[in-house]
Amino acid sequence: MTFRKGFGSSNGSKSIKLLAVIMALMILVSVTGCLNSSSPVKGNVTGKVYDSNGRVLYKARVEIYGGNSSVLTDELGRYSINDIEPGQKKLVATYEEKSVVKIVEIPRGGTLEGADLTFSVVDGLPPVITEVMVLNVTENTAEITWKTNESSDSTVDYAEGPVGLDPYSMVASDTSMVTDHKITLSGLLPGKTYHFRVRSLDFERNEGVSSDYQFDTPSGAAPVPPTNFVISPPTEMERVVLSWTSNSEDDLAGYNLYRSESSGSAFTRVNANPITSGVGSTTYQDEGLKIACKYYYYLKAVDVAGNESAPTQTLSVVTPGILVENRTWSVSESPYIVQGDIRIRGGVTLIIEPGVEVKFTRKDYLPDPNGATMTEMIVQGGLMAVGNETQKIIFTSAESFPTRANWGGIVFQGTTEPENMLRYATVMFADQGVVSEGSTPSIENTEFGLCGIGLNLGLSTALNIRYNTIRDCNIGLISANSNIRNNLFIDNQTGVALLGNDYFEHNTVDCLIGVQVDFGNPIIKNNIIAYTGSTNAIYGINQTQALATPTVSFNDIHNYAFAFNGTNGTGTANIEEDPLFIGGLPFDYQLQTQAAGYASDSPCLTSGEGGVQMGRYGP
């Protein structure tokens, strides 16, 4: 028993050692194998394979060029290659004996994803043509439309006659690559049959050709022009109403209205679809218009074949209302007929070019809350009306036979904009030619005639009124605190009414009442106040209020029953002599001189303050 036991112990010990060695070898082999299959310095690449139409390719072979293995793409076109030495590699995909190469950069110990490869596919199929239609056929035109399943150009071959009768003799085309095609055939004859086919070439120059088709053009004459086309005076801002007598043609589709902002520019159609004809007459409202803009309109009737009549006469309208943007009235669009008040908002300027004529209606079709009862222009921003000696700007009445006070006038309200000026203008037949309330317009070289009041400046100060002519008004000028120099006042019932601390100098006045002083402390000097009628006029200078304290000096006051009424005329060096105007027809208020061949010099040539010439043509 002992012998066996000892022997068994020795053999057991050897067996245990052998087992340990075998296990160590197995672990070493296992570790070595892992290192060989997943080296930390090698990389991987993944991606997909497509064709140029975006279709994934199944079982395309993908490999690294020069490698010893390849993979096939799965049903989704995916592939993956592992254990690739890092660095730049050629990735090769092969499908149906065609190969594509892509250069990739294999990362060290990482995976390059999205390395997709694409095969070009050559399109050998022509475009498929469908939905061939003929639309909007008129006596002279037709639209041919069709669709294709891919982008391609557009060609229509056509000829007069039914299908199969004649070869195609005319072509219309468009090179744009589209899937929705439209070609307009023009120059067709009315009452004819035409046949056609359509063709389309794709990018690969594959051509699709349709079957043959035909259509008929309608026959008949265009409608007659509409009659009694008129524009109603505007009664709302940004809108005008047009009306006309309706046409009676059986094939009438309606009317097309055309508009332009300039008589010399192209007209555009206002309506998208023909305006429906009314019973007896038709009315249309054109909306969204700009204020103080002159619009031109003409009208055409149109039949179901698309044939338009000749146009009506062209009419125009000026849109009244509140002007909120700068505007220019040009001489090319003159005259401007104003049928409702135009108010120029603060910060906005209306510029009127030399030579423009502006006419105002007596009736105010769109009264302004700040206005009076007759049509007028209200300036709260800027009005720059600057003409020249040969191209004056004219503000007058739109009535056929105007009389005094036929329209409201130009009203400056609370504006001191430097743009407010009248130069070389004419203001006729207004109730009050210019009214200034808390404003400072500059008015020079302008003529006012046949107005109720030429200029009413009684509620303004520091105005510059020079070189103007005011004639045939009830009152030429009312002023409170203005600088009034070198003006002519002719044939007004009252030349000037002064209400404040005015400077009235170097003016010539030929009126029934020359200068009337109602209030204030005006300075009146170096003027010629002389009535040229055959009898005496009434008052040269008429002071109506005892508290007024005018300074009256160096004036010539002639041919008045009362040269100084209500004032003793204690100023310095006033004279009462015939000023010896040159006269004539038209009457010239320049002074006679011996140098010009007259018998004697005018006494007013050197009788002004400091020996200067009196009157309008003095310094």
XYZ file of C-alpha atoms in Angstrom:
619
model
C 0.000 0.000 0.000
C 2.738 2.476 0.822
C 4.576 1.793 -2.408
C 1.535 2.460 -4.431
C 0.811 5.611 -2.502
C 4.288 7.032 -2.986
C 4.279 6.197 -6.659
C 0.932 7.817 -7.083
C 2.133 10.993 -5.421
C 5.084 11.318 -7.742
C 3.039 10.776 -10.861
C 0.361 13.189 -9.701
C 2.872 15.907 -9.184
C 4.221 15.504 -12.696
C 0.725 15.528 -14.141
C -0.089 18.790 -12.431
C 3.030 20.463 -13.783
C 2.331 19.266 -17.297
C -1.197 20.599 -17.131
C 0.041 23.995 -16.028
C 2.455 24.227 -18.938
C -0.267 23.304 -21.414
C -2.608 25.979 -20.027
C 0.088 28.655 -20.203
C 0.764 27.829 -23.819
C -2.930 28.026 -24.588
C -3.238 31.477 -22.971
C -0.156 32.727 -24.871
C -1.529 31.460 -28.166
C -4.875 33.067 -27.384
C -3.311 36.450 -26.580
C -1.105 36.375 -29.657
C -4.061 35.598 -31.876
C -6.015 38.564 -30.468
C -3.144 40.916 -31.188
C -2.884 39.641 -34.729
C -6.658 40.155 -35.447
C -7.124 43.629 -33.893
C -3.931 45.573 -34.258
C -4.306 49.037 -32.701
C -2.375 50.628 -35.631
C -4.660 49.426 -38.445
C -7.874 51.080 -39.656
C -11.221 50.361 -41.295
C -13.417 51.875 -44.016
C -17.203 51.761 -44.594
C -19.587 53.220 -47.171
C -22.139 52.575 -49.917
C -22.094 52.058 -53.670
C -24.647 53.867 -55.916
C -25.301 54.597 -59.553
C -25.726 58.194 -60.799
C -29.510 57.916 -60.425
C -29.076 57.389 -56.691
C -29.900 53.661 -56.803
C -27.848 51.447 -54.406
C -25.960 48.581 -56.058
C -26.191 45.070 -54.615
C -23.186 42.692 -54.824
C -20.766 45.284 -56.107
C -17.186 44.146 -55.272
C -15.164 46.620 -53.155
C -11.439 46.226 -52.328
C -8.296 48.125 -51.426
C -6.095 48.254 -54.515
C -3.185 45.851 -54.087
C -4.888 44.093 -51.187
C -5.623 40.402 -50.968
C -9.276 40.495 -50.058
C -12.561 42.006 -51.248
C -16.109 42.343 -49.989
C -19.515 42.486 -51.678
C -22.171 45.110 -50.927
C -25.354 44.018 -49.214
C -28.972 44.687 -50.208
C -28.620 48.290 -49.031
C -25.414 48.814 -51.015
C -23.245 48.813 -47.851
C -19.718 47.498 -47.465
C -17.045 47.356 -44.720
C -13.310 46.540 -44.975
C -11.223 46.075 -41.798
C -7.550 45.735 -40.817
C -6.138 48.132 -43.413
C -2.712 49.666 -43.058
C -3.215 53.407 -42.356
C -2.465 56.052 -44.962
C -3.672 57.005 -48.457
C -5.266 54.099 -50.345
C -7.097 53.456 -53.626
C -10.581 52.166 -52.993
C -11.880 50.191 -56.010
C -15.499 49.213 -56.687
C -16.429 46.894 -59.575
C -19.925 46.341 -60.927
C -20.977 44.759 -64.218
C -17.370 44.851 -65.500
C -17.047 48.564 -64.760
C -14.847 49.964 -62.045
C -14.760 53.164 -60.023
C -11.691 54.321 -58.040
C -11.703 56.648 -55.062
C -8.682 57.861 -53.114
C -9.228 57.642 -49.345
C -7.168 58.304 -46.216
C -7.305 55.347 -43.776
C -6.993 56.565 -40.186
C -4.646 54.899 -37.706
C -6.645 52.746 -35.330
C -9.997 54.215 -36.501
C -12.748 53.884 -39.107
C -13.305 56.068 -42.207
C -17.058 56.239 -42.631
C -19.139 57.386 -45.648
C -16.608 56.452 -48.315
C -19.328 56.149 -50.984
C -18.675 55.271 -54.630
C -20.900 56.197 -57.589
C -21.174 54.633 -61.060
C -22.241 56.796 -63.985
C -25.281 55.531 -65.801
C -25.688 56.433 -69.490
C -29.291 57.414 -70.288
C -30.344 55.808 -73.516
C -34.084 56.450 -73.204
C -35.933 59.421 -74.791
C -38.236 61.634 -72.715
C -41.771 60.329 -72.312
C -44.255 62.943 -73.638
C -47.716 63.145 -72.030
C -50.662 65.535 -71.626
C -50.344 67.380 -74.944
C -52.919 70.205 -74.894
C -53.948 73.240 -76.954
C -54.946 76.250 -74.800
C -56.005 79.883 -75.219
C -56.592 79.720 -78.949
C -57.248 83.111 -80.547
C -57.513 84.186 -84.146
C -53.735 84.662 -84.257
C -52.205 82.642 -81.395
C -52.363 79.290 -79.609
C -50.555 77.816 -76.590
C -49.247 74.241 -76.899
C -48.434 72.548 -73.578
C -47.151 69.088 -72.610
C -45.222 67.258 -69.905
C -42.123 65.022 -69.924
C -40.773 62.616 -67.342
C -37.366 64.295 -67.369
C -35.957 67.745 -68.060
C -35.800 68.448 -71.781
C -36.219 71.261 -74.320
C -39.381 72.209 -76.227
C -40.117 72.190 -79.965
C -43.390 72.390 -81.895
C -43.511 71.538 -85.605
C -46.694 72.873 -87.210
C -48.340 73.750 -90.510
C -51.657 74.915 -91.869
C -54.114 72.119 -92.696
C -55.426 69.005 -90.944
C -53.321 66.051 -89.762
C -51.637 64.251 -92.650
C -52.407 66.894 -95.262
C -49.222 68.953 -95.427
C -45.652 68.539 -94.182
C -44.562 70.663 -91.246
C -43.343 74.016 -92.524
C -43.015 76.067 -89.324
C -41.136 75.554 -86.053
C -41.331 77.209 -82.624
C -38.926 76.203 -79.852
C -37.481 76.964 -76.441
C -34.104 75.613 -75.258
C -34.996 75.762 -71.541
C -34.707 72.317 -69.908
C -38.033 71.762 -68.159
C -40.627 69.077 -67.482
C -43.642 71.369 -67.973
C -43.529 72.719 -71.518
C -45.358 75.661 -73.134
C -44.856 77.109 -76.603
C -46.987 79.970 -77.951
C -47.620 79.872 -81.674
C -48.082 83.350 -83.114
C -48.890 84.796 -86.519
C -51.730 82.336 -87.098
C -54.583 83.180 -89.442
C -58.196 83.368 -88.256
C -60.614 80.617 -89.256
C -57.893 78.098 -90.171
C -57.006 74.491 -89.218
C -53.464 73.771 -88.060
C -51.771 70.432 -87.293
C -48.706 69.962 -85.119
C -46.474 67.627 -83.151
C -44.203 68.270 -80.177
C -40.607 67.166 -79.647
C -38.284 67.171 -76.615
C -34.525 66.462 -76.310
C -33.034 65.499 -72.927
C -29.496 66.213 -71.700
C -28.214 63.015 -73.393
C -29.772 64.215 -76.687
C -32.407 61.493 -76.644
C -35.473 62.809 -78.478
C -39.094 62.098 -77.687
C -41.691 62.808 -80.409
C -45.455 62.975 -79.933
C -48.289 61.952 -82.172
C -49.907 64.463 -84.575
C -52.654 66.810 -83.354
C -54.727 69.617 -84.841
C -56.774 72.691 -83.785
C -58.869 75.459 -85.353
C -58.440 79.210 -84.908
C -61.646 81.228 -84.434
C -62.782 83.634 -87.084
C -64.423 87.070 -86.757
C -63.508 90.725 -86.251
C -62.301 92.380 -83.079
C -64.863 94.295 -80.965
C -65.497 97.984 -81.525
C -63.879 100.362 -79.012
C -66.005 101.152 -75.937
C -67.750 104.537 -75.941
C -68.348 107.234 -73.320
C -65.213 106.335 -71.398
C -64.934 108.735 -68.413
C -63.125 109.061 -65.084
C -65.246 110.354 -62.216
C -63.740 113.078 -60.003
C -61.961 111.284 -57.110
C -63.969 111.230 -53.879
C -61.677 108.861 -51.931
C -57.934 108.770 -51.484
C -55.954 106.203 -53.523
C -58.986 105.275 -55.665
C -60.559 106.393 -58.934
C -63.749 105.195 -60.592
C -63.929 104.706 -64.363
C -67.064 103.989 -66.408
C -68.139 103.474 -70.005
C -71.035 102.317 -72.162
C -71.088 98.520 -72.486
C -70.433 96.828 -75.842
C -73.070 94.625 -77.475
C -71.032 91.951 -79.337
C -72.206 88.358 -78.795
C -68.660 87.037 -78.370
C -67.601 89.795 -75.944
C -65.400 88.525 -73.086
C -65.120 91.914 -71.328
C -62.684 94.809 -71.194
C -59.002 95.415 -70.542
C -58.015 98.629 -68.740
C -54.512 100.026 -69.274
C -52.713 102.532 -67.024
C -49.479 104.529 -66.992
C -47.897 107.171 -64.738
C -46.449 108.982 -67.743
C -47.864 109.888 -71.115
C -44.598 108.857 -72.715
C -44.064 105.481 -71.030
C -45.557 102.054 -71.648
C -49.073 101.263 -70.418
C -49.661 98.122 -68.353
C -52.909 96.227 -68.007
C -54.648 96.849 -64.690
C -56.942 93.804 -64.620
C -55.732 90.173 -64.594
C -58.899 88.842 -66.255
C -61.289 90.720 -68.566
C -63.557 93.136 -66.686
C -67.084 91.754 -66.804
C -69.462 93.787 -68.942
C -72.333 95.501 -67.161
C -75.892 96.038 -68.354
C -75.992 99.303 -70.254
C -72.805 100.623 -68.639
C -69.750 99.223 -66.889
C -67.916 100.644 -63.859
C -64.479 99.772 -62.530
C -62.635 100.983 -59.409
C -58.858 101.241 -59.629
C -57.409 101.154 -56.117
C -54.071 101.413 -54.332
C -53.004 104.549 -56.204
C -50.383 107.079 -55.117
C -51.395 110.561 -53.954
C -50.699 113.669 -56.074
C -49.783 111.448 -59.008
C -51.105 111.902 -62.532
C -52.395 108.640 -64.011
C -53.273 107.954 -67.646
C -55.865 105.373 -68.745
C -57.284 103.883 -71.910
C -59.696 100.981 -72.420
C -60.086 98.136 -74.917
C -62.923 95.662 -75.445
C -61.852 92.009 -75.812
C -63.714 89.010 -77.289
C -63.594 85.332 -76.313
C -60.866 84.754 -78.916
C -58.649 87.281 -77.151
C -58.959 89.932 -79.866
C -58.840 93.470 -78.509
C -60.523 96.510 -79.962
C -58.713 99.708 -80.763
C -58.168 101.778 -77.618
C -60.460 104.535 -76.408
C -59.118 108.038 -76.045
C -56.538 108.381 -73.274
C -57.814 110.097 -70.110
C -55.888 111.353 -67.102
C -56.588 112.103 -63.459
C -54.615 113.606 -60.564
C -55.238 111.794 -57.276
C -55.980 114.180 -54.363
C -55.420 113.484 -50.679
C -52.561 113.567 -48.165
C -49.141 113.363 -49.810
C -46.793 111.264 -47.656
C -43.825 110.913 -50.018
C -41.810 113.340 -52.122
C -43.280 113.988 -55.543
C -42.235 115.916 -58.668
C -44.675 117.363 -61.195
C -42.932 117.484 -64.550
C -43.592 119.754 -67.496
C -43.955 116.711 -69.762
C -47.133 115.726 -67.867
C -48.606 119.256 -67.681
C -51.358 120.318 -67.111
C -52.302 118.859 -63.724
C -56.060 119.124 -63.063
C -56.688 119.081 -59.292
C -60.265 118.134 -58.336
C -59.815 117.739 -54.569
C -57.563 119.113 -51.869
C -53.914 118.069 -51.853
C -52.227 118.311 -48.456
C -48.416 118.039 -48.381
C -47.584 116.455 -45.037
C -44.704 117.715 -42.874
C -41.327 116.382 -43.970
C -42.558 115.854 -47.549
C -41.817 118.114 -50.539
C -43.715 118.628 -53.779
C -41.425 119.951 -56.529
C -43.049 121.634 -59.532
C -40.864 122.016 -62.605
C -40.705 125.186 -64.735
C -43.476 125.424 -67.319
C -46.011 123.293 -65.406
C -49.652 124.441 -65.355
C -51.796 123.435 -62.369
C -55.572 123.895 -62.630
C -57.993 123.663 -59.703
C -61.726 122.953 -59.928
C -64.146 125.206 -58.084
C -65.930 122.221 -56.535
C -63.846 120.331 -53.977
C -64.626 116.629 -54.541
C -62.348 115.475 -51.701
C -62.300 118.193 -48.992
C -59.434 118.183 -46.512
C -60.325 118.604 -42.800
C -57.811 121.487 -42.676
C -59.141 123.108 -45.841
C -61.865 125.481 -46.972
C -64.848 124.902 -49.250
C -63.022 125.193 -52.575
C -60.218 123.090 -53.967
C -56.826 124.162 -52.685
C -53.272 123.046 -51.971
C -52.375 122.864 -48.280
C -48.652 122.890 -47.509
C -47.515 121.546 -44.151
C -44.220 120.324 -45.553
C -42.494 121.876 -48.571
C -43.634 123.330 -51.899
C -40.839 124.221 -54.301
C -42.410 125.897 -57.339
C -39.480 127.556 -59.086
C -39.946 128.577 -62.694
C -37.895 130.933 -64.812
C -38.456 133.984 -67.004
C -39.432 131.941 -70.067
C -41.157 129.007 -68.316
C -43.412 130.237 -65.550
C -45.373 127.908 -63.281
C -49.098 128.660 -63.514
C -51.685 128.046 -60.782
C -55.150 128.809 -62.102
C -58.800 127.776 -62.343
C -59.933 124.663 -64.208
C -63.273 126.284 -65.091
C -64.005 126.970 -68.749
C -64.910 130.603 -67.999
C -63.162 131.470 -64.731
C -63.918 134.539 -62.674
C -62.382 136.036 -59.546
C -62.162 133.612 -56.584
C -62.884 130.387 -58.541
C -60.663 128.110 -56.388
C -59.235 128.158 -52.889
C -55.546 128.977 -53.319
C -52.223 127.824 -51.835
C -52.198 127.629 -48.035
C -49.009 127.336 -45.992
C -49.868 125.992 -42.519
C -47.272 125.926 -39.749
C -44.286 125.166 -41.946
C -40.844 126.750 -41.970
C -39.312 124.402 -44.523
C -36.645 126.188 -46.627
C -38.116 124.534 -49.738
C -41.247 126.703 -49.481
C -40.821 129.148 -52.320
C -42.625 130.539 -55.343
C -40.372 131.903 -58.093
C -41.519 133.027 -61.518
C -45.044 131.745 -61.023
C -48.533 133.020 -61.853
C -51.494 132.607 -59.478
C -54.857 133.469 -61.045
C -58.575 133.406 -60.081
C -58.003 132.158 -56.507
C -60.071 133.138 -53.505
C -56.765 133.856 -51.739
C -53.746 133.315 -53.972
C -51.378 132.542 -51.087
C -52.307 132.228 -47.427
C -49.526 131.918 -44.870
C -50.337 130.870 -41.305
C -47.332 130.537 -39.010
C -45.128 129.862 -42.026
C -42.251 131.494 -43.869
C -42.591 131.014 -47.633
C -40.416 133.104 -49.925
C -42.367 134.616 -52.846
C -40.524 136.388 -55.634
C -41.078 137.315 -59.290
C -44.614 135.959 -59.146
C -47.807 137.486 -60.535
C -51.155 137.354 -58.717
C -54.259 138.302 -60.669
C -58.063 138.369 -60.310
C -57.982 136.928 -56.791
C -60.173 137.864 -53.876
C -56.972 138.502 -51.919
C -53.651 138.195 -53.727
C -51.539 137.334 -50.671
C -52.824 136.973 -47.117
C -49.800 136.939 -44.824
C -51.551 138.364 -41.764
C -50.785 135.337 -39.552
C -47.093 134.949 -40.468
C -43.822 136.750 -39.882
C -40.411 137.246 -41.481
C -41.550 136.683 -45.047
C -39.616 137.753 -48.106
C -42.037 139.265 -50.679
C -40.114 140.774 -53.606
C -40.424 141.599 -57.309
C -44.029 140.425 -57.538
C -46.970 141.885 -59.445
C -50.393 141.837 -57.740
C -53.240 143.112 -59.884
C -57.034 143.178 -60.252
C -57.708 141.773 -56.771
C -60.091 143.020 -54.119
C -57.103 143.343 -51.789
C -53.628 142.938 -53.191
C -51.822 141.985 -49.978
C -52.555 141.637 -46.264
C -49.477 141.506 -44.061
C -48.537 141.744 -40.388
C -44.760 141.422 -40.112
C -43.258 140.970 -43.562
C -40.506 142.425 -45.706
C -42.329 143.762 -48.789
C -40.007 145.243 -51.410
C -39.938 146.046 -55.135
C -43.470 144.924 -55.922
C -46.131 146.280 -58.286
C -49.724 146.669 -57.019
C -52.002 147.462 -59.964
C -55.779 148.018 -60.169
C -56.606 146.416 -56.853
C -59.406 148.000 -54.866
C -57.021 148.143 -51.915
C -53.368 147.731 -52.741
C -51.970 146.765 -49.333
C -53.391 146.307 -45.830
C -50.730 146.432 -43.098
C -51.465 144.946 -39.685
C -48.112 144.913 -37.886
C -44.468 145.886 -38.018
C -43.984 145.517 -41.753
C -41.255 146.990 -43.928
C -43.004 148.355 -47.015
C -40.283 149.799 -49.219
C -39.577 150.535 -52.899
C -42.986 149.426 -54.144
C -45.184 151.003 -56.815
C -48.915 151.121 -56.050
C -51.626 152.086 -58.554
C -54.895 151.283 -56.748
C -58.066 153.044 -55.519
C -56.758 152.795 -51.960
C -52.976 152.651 -51.968
C -51.860 151.546 -48.495
C -54.201 150.929 -45.594
C -52.742 150.816 -42.062
C -55.000 149.035 -39.605
C -52.615 148.174 -36.758
C -48.953 148.101 -35.782
C -45.918 150.178 -36.535
C -45.079 149.657 -40.195
C -42.295 151.502 -41.978
C -43.513 152.916 -45.300
C -40.830 154.598 -47.362
C -39.344 154.992 -50.844
C -42.642 154.010 -52.481
C -44.561 155.488 -55.397
C -48.286 155.484 -54.603
C -49.866 156.995 -57.686
C -53.257 156.463 -59.295
C -53.130 156.553 -63.093
C -56.886 156.876 -63.643
C -58.489 159.950 -65.159
C -59.931 161.082 -61.809
C -58.666 161.104 -58.256
C -58.601 157.855 -56.345
C -59.671 157.792 -52.693
C -56.825 157.328 -50.225
C -53.092 157.253 -50.778
C -52.288 156.117 -47.245
C -55.329 155.376 -45.096
C -54.839 154.869 -41.356
C -57.996 153.228 -39.987
C -56.999 152.920 -36.305
C -55.741 155.750 -34.142
C -53.399 153.466 -32.202
C -51.480 152.521 -35.335
C -48.167 154.377 -35.607
C -46.777 154.081 -39.137
C -43.536 155.733 -40.203
C -44.228 157.356 -43.576
C -41.287 158.973 -45.384
C -39.712 159.458 -48.816
C -42.873 158.469 -50.682
C -44.521 160.030 -53.730
C -48.315 160.033 -53.271
C -50.129 161.325 -56.338
C -53.703 161.715 -57.653
C -55.583 160.797 -54.480
C -58.384 162.787 -52.923
C -56.780 162.163 -49.546
C -53.056 161.557 -49.789
C -52.870 161.013 -46.025
C -56.103 159.951 -44.339
C -56.043 159.462 -40.557
C -52.366 160.344 -40.321
C -50.687 163.714 -40.695
C -47.904 162.245 -42.809
C -45.252 163.867 -40.674
C -42.591 161.551 -42.008
C -39.626 162.957 -43.863
C -39.613 164.120 -47.476
C -42.930 162.816 -48.844
C -43.901 164.424 -52.149
C -47.129 164.611 -54.159
C -46.024 164.853 -57.762
C -46.752 163.049 -60.999
C -44.120 160.282 -61.073
C -44.008 160.410 -64.891
C -44.351 156.725 -65.670
C -43.370 155.716 -69.195
C -46.944 154.413 -69.674
C -48.125 153.016 -72.993
C -49.983 149.774 -73.643
C -49.236 147.537 -71.885
C -48.579 150.155 -69.213
C -44.941 150.552 -68.230
C -44.274 151.698 -64.643
C -40.634 152.515 -65.334
C -39.777 156.223 -64.895
C -39.181 158.737 -67.689
C -35.680 160.133 -68.182
C -34.296 162.789 -70.438
C -31.556 160.373 -71.445
C -34.241 158.137 -72.944
C -35.649 161.063 -74.969
C -38.405 162.265 -72.658
C -38.992 165.971 -71.960
C -37.919 165.738 -68.335
C -36.753 163.360 -65.659
C -39.226 161.812 -63.250
C -39.208 163.562 -59.856
C -38.958 160.108 -58.261
C -35.557 159.269 -59.739
C -33.633 160.837 -56.876
C -36.264 161.631 -54.228
C -35.858 158.461 -52.202
C -33.939 158.209 -48.953
C -30.301 159.046 -49.646
C -31.160 160.258 -53.139
C -32.123 156.816 -54.469
C -34.916 156.066 -56.945
C -38.360 155.505 -55.484
C -40.746 152.739 -56.395
C -40.644 149.216 -57.831
C -37.522 149.745 -59.932
C -35.467 151.366 -57.215
C -32.714 149.505 -55.356
